[in-house]
Short mmCIF file of C-alpha atoms (C1' of nucleotides) in Angstrom, two decimals:
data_model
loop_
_atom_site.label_atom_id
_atom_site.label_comp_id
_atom_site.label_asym_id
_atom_site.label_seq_id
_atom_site.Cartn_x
_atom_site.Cartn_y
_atom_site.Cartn_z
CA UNK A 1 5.86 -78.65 115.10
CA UNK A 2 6.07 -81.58 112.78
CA UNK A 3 9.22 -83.74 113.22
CA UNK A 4 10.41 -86.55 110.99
CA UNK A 5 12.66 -88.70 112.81
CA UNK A 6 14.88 -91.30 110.45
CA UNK A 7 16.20 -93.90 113.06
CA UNK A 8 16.70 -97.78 112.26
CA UNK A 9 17.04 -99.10 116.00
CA UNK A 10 14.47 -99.60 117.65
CA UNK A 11 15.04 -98.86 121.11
CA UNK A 12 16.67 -95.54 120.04
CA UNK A 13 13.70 -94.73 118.32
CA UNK A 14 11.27 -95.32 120.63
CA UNK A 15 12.92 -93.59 123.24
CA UNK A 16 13.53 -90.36 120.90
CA UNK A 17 10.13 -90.08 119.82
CA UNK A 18 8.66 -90.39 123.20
CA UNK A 19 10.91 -87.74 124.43
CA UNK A 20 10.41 -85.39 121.37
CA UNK A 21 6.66 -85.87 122.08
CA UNK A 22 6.87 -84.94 125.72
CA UNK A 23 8.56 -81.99 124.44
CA UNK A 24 4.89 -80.86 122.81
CA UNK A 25 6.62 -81.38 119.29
CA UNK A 26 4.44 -84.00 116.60
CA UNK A 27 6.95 -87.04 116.07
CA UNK A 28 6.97 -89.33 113.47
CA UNK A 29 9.24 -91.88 113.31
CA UNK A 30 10.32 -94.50 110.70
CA UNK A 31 13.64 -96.57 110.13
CA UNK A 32 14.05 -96.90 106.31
CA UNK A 33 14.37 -93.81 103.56
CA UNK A 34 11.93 -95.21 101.70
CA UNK A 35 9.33 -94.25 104.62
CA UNK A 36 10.85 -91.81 105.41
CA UNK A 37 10.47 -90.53 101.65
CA UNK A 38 7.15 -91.41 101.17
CA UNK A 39 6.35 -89.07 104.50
CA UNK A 40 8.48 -86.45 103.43
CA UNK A 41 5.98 -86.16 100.56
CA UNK A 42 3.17 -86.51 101.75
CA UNK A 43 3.47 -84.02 104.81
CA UNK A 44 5.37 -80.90 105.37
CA UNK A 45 7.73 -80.77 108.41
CA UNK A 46 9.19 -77.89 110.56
CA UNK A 47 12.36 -80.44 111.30
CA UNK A 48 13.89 -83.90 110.33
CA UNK A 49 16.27 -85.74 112.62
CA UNK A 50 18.30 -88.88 110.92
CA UNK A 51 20.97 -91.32 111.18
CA UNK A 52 23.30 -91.69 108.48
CA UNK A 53 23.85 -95.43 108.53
CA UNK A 54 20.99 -96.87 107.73
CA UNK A 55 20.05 -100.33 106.00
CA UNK A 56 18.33 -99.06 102.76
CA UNK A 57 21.33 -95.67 102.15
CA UNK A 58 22.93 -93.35 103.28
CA UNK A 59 20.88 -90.52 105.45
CA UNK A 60 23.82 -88.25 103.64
CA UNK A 61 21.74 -88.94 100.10
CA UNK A 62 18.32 -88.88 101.94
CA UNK A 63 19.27 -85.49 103.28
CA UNK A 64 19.79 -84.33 99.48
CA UNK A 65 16.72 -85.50 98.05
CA UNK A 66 15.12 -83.70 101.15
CA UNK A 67 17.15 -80.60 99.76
CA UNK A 68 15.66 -80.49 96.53
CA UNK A 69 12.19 -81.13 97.97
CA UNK A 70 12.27 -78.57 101.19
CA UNK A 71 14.25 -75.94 103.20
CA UNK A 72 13.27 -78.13 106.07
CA UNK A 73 16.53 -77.72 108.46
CA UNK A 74 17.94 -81.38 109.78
CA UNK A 75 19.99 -82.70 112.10
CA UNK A 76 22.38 -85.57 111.80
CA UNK A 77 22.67 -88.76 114.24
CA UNK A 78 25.42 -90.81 113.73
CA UNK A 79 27.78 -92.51 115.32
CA UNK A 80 29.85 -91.42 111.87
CA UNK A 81 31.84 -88.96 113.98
CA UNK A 82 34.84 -87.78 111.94
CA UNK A 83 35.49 -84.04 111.50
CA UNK A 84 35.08 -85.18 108.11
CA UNK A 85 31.72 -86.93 108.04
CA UNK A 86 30.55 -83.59 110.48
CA UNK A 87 32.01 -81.54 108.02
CA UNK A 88 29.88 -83.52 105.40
CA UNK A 89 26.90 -83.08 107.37
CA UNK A 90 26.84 -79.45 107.90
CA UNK A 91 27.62 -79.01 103.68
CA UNK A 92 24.49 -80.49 103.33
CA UNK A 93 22.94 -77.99 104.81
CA UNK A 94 22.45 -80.02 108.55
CA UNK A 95 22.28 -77.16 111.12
CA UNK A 96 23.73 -79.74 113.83
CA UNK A 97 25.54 -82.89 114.20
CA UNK A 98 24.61 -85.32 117.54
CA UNK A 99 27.36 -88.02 117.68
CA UNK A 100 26.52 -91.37 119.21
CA UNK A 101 26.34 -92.41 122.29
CA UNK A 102 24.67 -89.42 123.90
CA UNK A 103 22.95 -88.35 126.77
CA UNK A 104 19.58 -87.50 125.92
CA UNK A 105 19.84 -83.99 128.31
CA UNK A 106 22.25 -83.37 125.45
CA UNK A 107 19.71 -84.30 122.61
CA UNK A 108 16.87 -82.15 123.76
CA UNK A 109 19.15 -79.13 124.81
CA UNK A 110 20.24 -79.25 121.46
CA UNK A 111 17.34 -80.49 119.48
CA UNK A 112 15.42 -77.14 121.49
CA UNK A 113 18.00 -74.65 120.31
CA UNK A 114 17.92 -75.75 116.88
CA UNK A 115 13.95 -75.08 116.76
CA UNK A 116 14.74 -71.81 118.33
CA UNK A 117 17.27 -70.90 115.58
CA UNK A 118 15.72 -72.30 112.79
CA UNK A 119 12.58 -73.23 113.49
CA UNK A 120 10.35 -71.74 111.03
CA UNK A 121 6.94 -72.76 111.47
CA UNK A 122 5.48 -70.68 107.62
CA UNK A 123 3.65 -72.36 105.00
CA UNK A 124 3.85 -69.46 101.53
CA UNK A 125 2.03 -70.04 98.54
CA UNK A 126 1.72 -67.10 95.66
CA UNK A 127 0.53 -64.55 97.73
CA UNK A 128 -0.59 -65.96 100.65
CA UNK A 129 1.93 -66.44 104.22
CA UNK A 130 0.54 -68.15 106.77
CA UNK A 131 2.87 -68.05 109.70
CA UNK A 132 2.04 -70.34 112.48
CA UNK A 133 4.86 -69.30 114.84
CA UNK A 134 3.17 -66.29 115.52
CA UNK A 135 -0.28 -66.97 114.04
CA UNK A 136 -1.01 -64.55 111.42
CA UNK A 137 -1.95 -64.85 107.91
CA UNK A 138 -1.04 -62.38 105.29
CA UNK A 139 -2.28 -61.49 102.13
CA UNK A 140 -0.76 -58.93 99.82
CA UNK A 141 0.60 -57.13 102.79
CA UNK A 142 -2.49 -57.39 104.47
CA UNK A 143 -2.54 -59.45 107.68
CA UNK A 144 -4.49 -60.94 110.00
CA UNK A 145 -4.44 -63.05 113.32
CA UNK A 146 -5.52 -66.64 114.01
CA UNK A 147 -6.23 -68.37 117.81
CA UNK A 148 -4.92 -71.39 118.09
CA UNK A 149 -7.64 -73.63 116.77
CA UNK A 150 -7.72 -71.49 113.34
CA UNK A 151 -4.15 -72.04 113.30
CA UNK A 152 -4.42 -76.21 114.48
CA UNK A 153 -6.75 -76.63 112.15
CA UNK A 154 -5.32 -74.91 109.17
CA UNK A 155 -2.06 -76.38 110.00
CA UNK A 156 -3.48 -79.64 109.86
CA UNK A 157 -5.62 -79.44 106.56
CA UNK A 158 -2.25 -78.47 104.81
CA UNK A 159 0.25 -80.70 106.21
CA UNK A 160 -2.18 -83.25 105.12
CA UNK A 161 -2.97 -81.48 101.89
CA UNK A 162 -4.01 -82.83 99.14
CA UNK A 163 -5.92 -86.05 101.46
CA UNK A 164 -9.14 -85.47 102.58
CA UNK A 165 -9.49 -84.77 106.65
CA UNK A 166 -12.28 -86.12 108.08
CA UNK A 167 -14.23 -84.16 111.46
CA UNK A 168 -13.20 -86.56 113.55
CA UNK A 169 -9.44 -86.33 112.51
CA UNK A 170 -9.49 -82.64 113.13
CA UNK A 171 -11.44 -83.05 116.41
CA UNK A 172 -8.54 -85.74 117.67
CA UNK A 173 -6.15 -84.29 116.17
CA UNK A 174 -7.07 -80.25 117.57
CA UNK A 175 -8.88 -80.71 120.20
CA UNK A 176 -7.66 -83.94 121.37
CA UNK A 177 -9.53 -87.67 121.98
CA UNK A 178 -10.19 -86.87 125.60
CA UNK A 179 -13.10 -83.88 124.01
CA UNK A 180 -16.37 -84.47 122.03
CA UNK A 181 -17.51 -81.04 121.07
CA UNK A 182 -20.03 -81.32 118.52
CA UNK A 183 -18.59 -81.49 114.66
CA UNK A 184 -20.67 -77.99 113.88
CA UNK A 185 -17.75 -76.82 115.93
CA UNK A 186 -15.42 -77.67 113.15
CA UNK A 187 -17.62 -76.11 110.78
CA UNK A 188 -17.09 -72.76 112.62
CA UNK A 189 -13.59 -72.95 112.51
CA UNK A 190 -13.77 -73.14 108.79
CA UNK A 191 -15.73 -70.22 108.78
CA UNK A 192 -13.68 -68.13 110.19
CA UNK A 193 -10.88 -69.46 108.89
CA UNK A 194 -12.42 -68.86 105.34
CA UNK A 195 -12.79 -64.80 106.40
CA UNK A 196 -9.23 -64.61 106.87
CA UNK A 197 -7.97 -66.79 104.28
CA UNK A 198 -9.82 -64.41 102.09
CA UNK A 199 -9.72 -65.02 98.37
CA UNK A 200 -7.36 -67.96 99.18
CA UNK A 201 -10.53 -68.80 100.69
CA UNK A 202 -11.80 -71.31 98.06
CA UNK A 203 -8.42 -73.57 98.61
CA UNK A 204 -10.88 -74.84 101.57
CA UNK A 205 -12.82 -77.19 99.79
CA UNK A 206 -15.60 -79.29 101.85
CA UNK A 207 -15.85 -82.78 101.00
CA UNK A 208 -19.68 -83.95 101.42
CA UNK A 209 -19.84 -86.43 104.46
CA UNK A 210 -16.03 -86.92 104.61
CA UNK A 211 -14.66 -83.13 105.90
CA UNK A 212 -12.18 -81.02 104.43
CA UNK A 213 -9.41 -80.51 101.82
CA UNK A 214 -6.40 -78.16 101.56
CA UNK A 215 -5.42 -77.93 97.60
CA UNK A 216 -2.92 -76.45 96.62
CA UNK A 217 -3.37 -75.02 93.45
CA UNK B 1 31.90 -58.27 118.83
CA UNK B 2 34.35 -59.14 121.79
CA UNK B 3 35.40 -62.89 121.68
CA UNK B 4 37.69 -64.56 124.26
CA UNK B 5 39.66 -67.64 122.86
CA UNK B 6 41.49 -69.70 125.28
CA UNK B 7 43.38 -72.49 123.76
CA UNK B 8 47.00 -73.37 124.17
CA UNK B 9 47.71 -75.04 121.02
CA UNK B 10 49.68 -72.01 119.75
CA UNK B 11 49.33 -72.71 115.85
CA UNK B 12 45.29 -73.30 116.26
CA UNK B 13 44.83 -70.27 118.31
CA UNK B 14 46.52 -68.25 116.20
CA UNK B 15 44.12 -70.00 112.77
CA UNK B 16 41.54 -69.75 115.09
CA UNK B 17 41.86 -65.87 116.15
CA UNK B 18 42.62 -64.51 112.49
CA UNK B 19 39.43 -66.42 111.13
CA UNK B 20 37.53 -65.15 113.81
CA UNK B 21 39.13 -61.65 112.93
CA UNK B 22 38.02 -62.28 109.41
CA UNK B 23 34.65 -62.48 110.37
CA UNK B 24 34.19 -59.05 111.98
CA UNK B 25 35.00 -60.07 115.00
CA UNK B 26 37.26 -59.19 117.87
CA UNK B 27 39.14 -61.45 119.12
CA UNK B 28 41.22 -61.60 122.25
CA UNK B 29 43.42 -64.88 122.53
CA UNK B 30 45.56 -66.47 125.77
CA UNK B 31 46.33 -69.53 126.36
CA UNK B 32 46.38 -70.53 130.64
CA UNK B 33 43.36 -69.98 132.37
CA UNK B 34 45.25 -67.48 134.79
CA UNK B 35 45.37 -64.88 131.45
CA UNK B 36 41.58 -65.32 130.75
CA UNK B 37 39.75 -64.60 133.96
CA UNK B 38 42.33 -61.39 134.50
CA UNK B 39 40.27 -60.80 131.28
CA UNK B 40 37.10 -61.63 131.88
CA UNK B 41 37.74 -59.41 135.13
CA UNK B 42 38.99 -56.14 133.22
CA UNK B 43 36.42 -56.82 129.67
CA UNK B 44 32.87 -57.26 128.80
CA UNK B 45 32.82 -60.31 126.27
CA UNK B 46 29.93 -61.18 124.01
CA UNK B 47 31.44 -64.89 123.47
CA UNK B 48 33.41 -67.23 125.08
CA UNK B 49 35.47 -70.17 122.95
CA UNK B 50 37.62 -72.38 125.60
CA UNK B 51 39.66 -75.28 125.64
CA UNK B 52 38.71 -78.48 127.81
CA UNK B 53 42.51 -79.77 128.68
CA UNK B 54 44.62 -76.31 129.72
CA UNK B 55 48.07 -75.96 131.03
CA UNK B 56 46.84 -75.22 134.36
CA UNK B 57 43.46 -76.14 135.38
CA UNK B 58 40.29 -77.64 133.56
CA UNK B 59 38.27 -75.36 131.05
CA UNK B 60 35.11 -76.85 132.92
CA UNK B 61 36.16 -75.11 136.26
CA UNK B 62 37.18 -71.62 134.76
CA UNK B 63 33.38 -72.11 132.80
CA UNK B 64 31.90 -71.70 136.07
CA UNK B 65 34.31 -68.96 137.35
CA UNK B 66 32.67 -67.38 133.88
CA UNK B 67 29.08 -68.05 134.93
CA UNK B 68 29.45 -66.29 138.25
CA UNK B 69 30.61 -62.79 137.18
CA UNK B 70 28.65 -63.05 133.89
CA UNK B 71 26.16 -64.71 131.57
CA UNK B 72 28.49 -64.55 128.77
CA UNK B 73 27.75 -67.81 126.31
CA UNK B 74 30.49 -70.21 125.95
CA UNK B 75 31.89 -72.55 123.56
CA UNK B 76 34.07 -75.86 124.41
CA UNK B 77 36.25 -76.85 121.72
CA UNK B 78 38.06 -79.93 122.80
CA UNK B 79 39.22 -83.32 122.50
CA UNK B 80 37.78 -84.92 125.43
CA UNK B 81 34.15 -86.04 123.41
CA UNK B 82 32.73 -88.68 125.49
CA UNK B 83 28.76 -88.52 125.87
CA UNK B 84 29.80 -87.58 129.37
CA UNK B 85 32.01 -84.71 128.64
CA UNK B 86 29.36 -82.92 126.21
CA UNK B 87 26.66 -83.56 128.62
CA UNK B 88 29.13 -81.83 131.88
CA UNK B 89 29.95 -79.16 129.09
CA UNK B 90 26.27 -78.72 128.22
CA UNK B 91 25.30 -78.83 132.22
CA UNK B 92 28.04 -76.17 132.79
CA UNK B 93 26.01 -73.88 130.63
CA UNK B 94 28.18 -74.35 127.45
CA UNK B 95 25.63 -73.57 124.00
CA UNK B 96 27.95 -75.32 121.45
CA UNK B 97 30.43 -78.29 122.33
CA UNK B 98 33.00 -78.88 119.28
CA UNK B 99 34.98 -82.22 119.22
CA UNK B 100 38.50 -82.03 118.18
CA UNK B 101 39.91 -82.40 115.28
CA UNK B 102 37.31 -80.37 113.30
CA UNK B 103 37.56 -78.46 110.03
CA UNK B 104 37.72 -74.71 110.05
CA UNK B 105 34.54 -74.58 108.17
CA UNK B 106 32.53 -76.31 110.68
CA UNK B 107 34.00 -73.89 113.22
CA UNK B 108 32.84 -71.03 111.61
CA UNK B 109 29.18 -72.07 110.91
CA UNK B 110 28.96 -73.41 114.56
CA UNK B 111 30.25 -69.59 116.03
CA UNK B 112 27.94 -67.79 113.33
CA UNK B 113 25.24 -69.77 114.96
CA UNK B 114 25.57 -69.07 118.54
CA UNK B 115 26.21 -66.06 117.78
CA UNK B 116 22.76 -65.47 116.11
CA UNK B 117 21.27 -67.13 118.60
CA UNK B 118 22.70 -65.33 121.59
CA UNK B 119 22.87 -62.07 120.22
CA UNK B 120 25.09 -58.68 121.17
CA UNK B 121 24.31 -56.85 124.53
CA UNK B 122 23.33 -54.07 122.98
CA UNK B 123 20.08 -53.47 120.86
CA UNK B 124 19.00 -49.68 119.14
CA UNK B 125 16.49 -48.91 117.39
CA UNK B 126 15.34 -45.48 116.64
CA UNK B 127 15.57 -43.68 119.77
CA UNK B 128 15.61 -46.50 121.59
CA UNK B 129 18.24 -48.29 123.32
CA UNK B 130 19.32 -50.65 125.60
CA UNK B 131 21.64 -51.98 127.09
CA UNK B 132 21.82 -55.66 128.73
CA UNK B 133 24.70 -55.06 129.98
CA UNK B 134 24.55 -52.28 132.23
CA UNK B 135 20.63 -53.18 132.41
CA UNK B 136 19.70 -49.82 131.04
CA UNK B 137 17.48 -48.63 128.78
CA UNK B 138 17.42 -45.01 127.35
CA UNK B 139 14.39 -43.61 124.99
CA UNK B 140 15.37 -39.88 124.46
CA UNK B 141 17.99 -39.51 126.11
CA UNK B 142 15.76 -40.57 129.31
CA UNK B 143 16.87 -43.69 130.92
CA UNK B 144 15.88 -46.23 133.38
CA UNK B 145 16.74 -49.23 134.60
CA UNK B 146 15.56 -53.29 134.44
CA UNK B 147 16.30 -55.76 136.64
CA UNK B 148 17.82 -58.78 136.02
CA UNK B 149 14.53 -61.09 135.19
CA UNK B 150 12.98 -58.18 132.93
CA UNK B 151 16.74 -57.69 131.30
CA UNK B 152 16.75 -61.67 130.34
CA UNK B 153 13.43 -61.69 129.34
CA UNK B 154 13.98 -58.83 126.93
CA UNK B 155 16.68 -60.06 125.87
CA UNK B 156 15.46 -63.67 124.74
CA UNK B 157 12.53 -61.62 123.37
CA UNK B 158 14.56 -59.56 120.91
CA UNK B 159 16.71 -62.09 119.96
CA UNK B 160 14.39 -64.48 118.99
CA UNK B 161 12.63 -61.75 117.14
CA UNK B 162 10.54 -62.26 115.04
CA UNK B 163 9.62 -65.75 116.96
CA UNK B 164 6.94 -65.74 119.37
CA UNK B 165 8.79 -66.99 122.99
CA UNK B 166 6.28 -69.07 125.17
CA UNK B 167 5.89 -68.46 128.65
CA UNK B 168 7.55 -71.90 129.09
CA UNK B 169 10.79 -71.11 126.81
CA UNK B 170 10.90 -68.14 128.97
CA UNK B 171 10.39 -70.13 132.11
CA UNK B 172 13.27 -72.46 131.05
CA UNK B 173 15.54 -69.92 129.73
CA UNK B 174 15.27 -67.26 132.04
CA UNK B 175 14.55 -68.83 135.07
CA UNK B 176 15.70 -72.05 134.63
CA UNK B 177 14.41 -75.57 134.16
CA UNK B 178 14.52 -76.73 138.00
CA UNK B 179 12.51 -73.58 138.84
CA UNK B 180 8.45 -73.29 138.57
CA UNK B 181 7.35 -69.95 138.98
CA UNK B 182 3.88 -69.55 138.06
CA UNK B 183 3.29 -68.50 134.39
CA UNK B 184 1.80 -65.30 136.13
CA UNK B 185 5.33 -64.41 137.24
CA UNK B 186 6.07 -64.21 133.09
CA UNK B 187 3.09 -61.42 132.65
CA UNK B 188 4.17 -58.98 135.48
CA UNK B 189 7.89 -58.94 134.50
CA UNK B 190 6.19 -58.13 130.84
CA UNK B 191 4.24 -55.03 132.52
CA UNK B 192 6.89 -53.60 134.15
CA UNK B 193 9.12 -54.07 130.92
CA UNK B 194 6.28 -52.60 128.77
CA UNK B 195 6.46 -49.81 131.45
CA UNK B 196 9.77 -48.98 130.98
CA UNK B 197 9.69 -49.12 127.05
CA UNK B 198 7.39 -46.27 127.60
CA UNK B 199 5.69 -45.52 123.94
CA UNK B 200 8.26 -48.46 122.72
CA UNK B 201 6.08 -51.05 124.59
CA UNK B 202 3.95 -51.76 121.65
CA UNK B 203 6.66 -53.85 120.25
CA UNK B 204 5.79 -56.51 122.84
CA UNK B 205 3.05 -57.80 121.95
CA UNK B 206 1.19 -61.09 123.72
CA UNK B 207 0.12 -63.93 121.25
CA UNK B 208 -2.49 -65.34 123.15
CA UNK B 209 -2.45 -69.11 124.21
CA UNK B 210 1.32 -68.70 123.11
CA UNK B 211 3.33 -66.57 124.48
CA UNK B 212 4.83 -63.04 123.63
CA UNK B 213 7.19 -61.84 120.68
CA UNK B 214 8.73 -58.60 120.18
CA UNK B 215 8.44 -57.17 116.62
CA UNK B 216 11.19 -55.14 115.47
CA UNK B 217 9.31 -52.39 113.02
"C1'" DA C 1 15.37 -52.28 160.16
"C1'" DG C 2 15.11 -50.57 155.47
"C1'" DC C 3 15.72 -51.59 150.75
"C1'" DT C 4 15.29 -53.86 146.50
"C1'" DA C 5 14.13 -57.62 143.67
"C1'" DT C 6 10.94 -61.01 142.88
"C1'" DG C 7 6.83 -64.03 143.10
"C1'" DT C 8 1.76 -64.59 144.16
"C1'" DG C 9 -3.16 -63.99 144.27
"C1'" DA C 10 -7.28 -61.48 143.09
"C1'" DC C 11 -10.10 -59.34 140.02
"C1'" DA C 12 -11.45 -56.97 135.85
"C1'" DA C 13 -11.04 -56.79 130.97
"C1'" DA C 14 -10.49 -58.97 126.78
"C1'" DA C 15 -10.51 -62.70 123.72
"C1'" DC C 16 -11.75 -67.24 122.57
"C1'" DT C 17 -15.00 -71.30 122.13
"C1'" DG C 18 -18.84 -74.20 121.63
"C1'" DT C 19 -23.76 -74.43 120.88
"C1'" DG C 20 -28.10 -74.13 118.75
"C1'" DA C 21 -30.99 -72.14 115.31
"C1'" DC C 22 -31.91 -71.46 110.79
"C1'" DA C 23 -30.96 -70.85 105.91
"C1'" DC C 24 -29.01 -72.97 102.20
"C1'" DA C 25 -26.99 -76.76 99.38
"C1'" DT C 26 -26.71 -81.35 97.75
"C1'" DA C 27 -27.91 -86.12 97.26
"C1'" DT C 28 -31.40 -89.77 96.74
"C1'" DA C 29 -35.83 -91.88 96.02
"C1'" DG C 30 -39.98 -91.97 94.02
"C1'" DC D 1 -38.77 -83.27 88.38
"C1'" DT D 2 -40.02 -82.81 93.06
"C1'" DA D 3 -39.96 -84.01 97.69
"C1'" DT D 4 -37.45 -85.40 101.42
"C1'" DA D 5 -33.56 -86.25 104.08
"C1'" DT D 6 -29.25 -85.12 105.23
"C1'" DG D 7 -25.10 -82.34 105.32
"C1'" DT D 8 -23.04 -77.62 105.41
"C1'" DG D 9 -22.57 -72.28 105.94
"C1'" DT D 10 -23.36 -68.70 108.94
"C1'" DC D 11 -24.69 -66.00 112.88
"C1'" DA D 12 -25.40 -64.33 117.61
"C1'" DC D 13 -25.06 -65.47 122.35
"C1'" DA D 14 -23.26 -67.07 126.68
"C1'" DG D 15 -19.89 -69.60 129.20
"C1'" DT D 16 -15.04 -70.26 129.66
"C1'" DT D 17 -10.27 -69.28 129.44
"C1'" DT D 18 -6.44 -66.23 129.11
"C1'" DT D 19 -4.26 -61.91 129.93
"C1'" DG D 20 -3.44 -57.09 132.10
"C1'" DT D 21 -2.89 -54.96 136.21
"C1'" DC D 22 -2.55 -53.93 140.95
"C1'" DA D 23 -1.56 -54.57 145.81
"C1'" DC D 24 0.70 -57.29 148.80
"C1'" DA D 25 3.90 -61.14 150.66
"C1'" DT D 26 8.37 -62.98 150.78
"C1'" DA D 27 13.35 -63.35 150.39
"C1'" DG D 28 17.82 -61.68 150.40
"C1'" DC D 29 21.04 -57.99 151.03
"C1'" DT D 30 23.26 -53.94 153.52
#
DNA sequence: AGCTATGTGACAAAACTGTGACACATATAG
DNA sequence: CTATATGTGTCACAGTTTTGTCACATAGCT
């Protein structure tokens, strides 16, 4: 799971992303919309956690442009604790509302049921639905199952989409720094990947000496 | 859907209880703590919605009285909103914690949620049916029975559906997060479930490296 | 003690993974 | 243009990991 996490102080920050990380979830975390934008389109995310007061705007406009762009469900941060401002929050289409201070039990039990509820982990183009909560791709109707390195590495190729990943991102990234299987390993994910992706098979372009791209369209 | 409300603010009980009506839902209101566990003793309820500050006791004491006899989800909808309270309300086993004042809207989406996440006690499909209250489960017109464990695990499995649960959700949820059984405890409560689904146990199926899901046809 | 509910360990069965070999493709130099 | 070097696609095999299942141990209750 891919989390964007909008948070201007530091310590906060820190502390959230280390503990959304222990949680086995992908954190990234920057303190100004304008990263924060520039991530949200370059990657797709499953969730988005963000303050509201923050020194470039408003996370209350950040969360709209992040409407028009996704369905990616968020959750507000704030110390902006009115039943107004909640109220606010949740007609933007935030599925919860964490008012500061907190207790970071309260954070992750609440972070954890919100990925429960509406964590949809699906990436759906034209025909193709690749659904990486339960690791099956289908095709017309037709489906078929991943493992979990199919599934890593797909994920990763379109989060990432339309940059090239290199081997050696996929083989940090997947199989993690601490392993050094040989990079004809990643070529044999793609192949099998390839067989399931089907005719959406060509969307896996190889990039000579570099790796792989995703392209959408 | 049965619903216990126990606030005594007489004018937001009564808004409360006819919205709640308005949404399908049953809805049984009293106001001292005395009135709700007579009714928690003589009714089944599928949600709980309390008060922290109550004419004669603490909501946070009658919440465990509730988690004794059953495992009934519960709401706290109060005033007292320090970091602390939420985190003793979240502790006590609460799954939404509402600050006071709040608007009605923000009520309502908060109760649709829990209620979608926590589901009725009673799932049919086809001919089959169960029941996690009585712990039963009847294909046919035959019935047996679950125990607790495989009755929770079921249940987080349907409810979830079409998610796929890891053994680790189910290790939290089910068992609990100060308990370590081994993730071989999670398969054999699955066999004896798929037992007792009888030709229904297809439905289960194991995502491997995951976890399990249950897929409603 | 007898009973039930629950957790554990062992082992087989099934599925996944990484490797090397080889064919094929593409770039580069001559 | 051809030869050579290098990168990539694909396959089958064997080792490894995960899961299904069973028999048994343990705990708590009556």
């Amino acid at each position: 799971m891919n989390v964007l996490l909008l948070e201007d102080d530091k310590s906060l920050g820190a502390t959230l992303k280390s503990r959304l990380e222990k949680e086995g979830l992908t954190a990234h975390w920057v303190s100004t919309i304008q990263d924060a934008k520039q991530l949200v389109d370059e990657q797709t995310f499953q969730l988005i956690i963000l303050d509201v007061g923050l020194p470039d705007g408003s996370g209350f406009a950040f969360s709209k442009y992040v409407r028009q762009k996704t369905n990616c469900p968020f959750i507000f941060v704030t110390a902006q604790t009115s039943a107004e401002d909640r109220l606010q929050g949740y007609e933007l289409g935030a599925v919860e509302f964490i008012p500061k201070p907190f207790h970071l039990k309260e954070f992750l039990i609440r972070v954890k049921n919100t990925i429960q509820l509406h964590g949809s982990d699906e990436f759906v183009m034209d025909d193709l639905k690749v659904n990486f909560n339960t690791l099956t791709v289908e095709i017309n109707g037709q489906s078929s199952e991943f493992n979990l390195k199919e599934a890593a590495v797909l994920k990763m190729l379109i989060n990432l989409s339309p940059k090239v990943v290199s081997r050696d991102q996929l083989l940090d990234h997947v199989w993690g720094e601490d392993q050094f299987p040989s990079q004809r390993t990643v070529d044999n994910v793609i192949v099998s990947l390839r067989q399931k992706l089907g005719s959406y098979s060509v969307l896996i372009h190889s990039v000579r000496g570099v790796g792989y791209v995703f392209k959408k369209n």
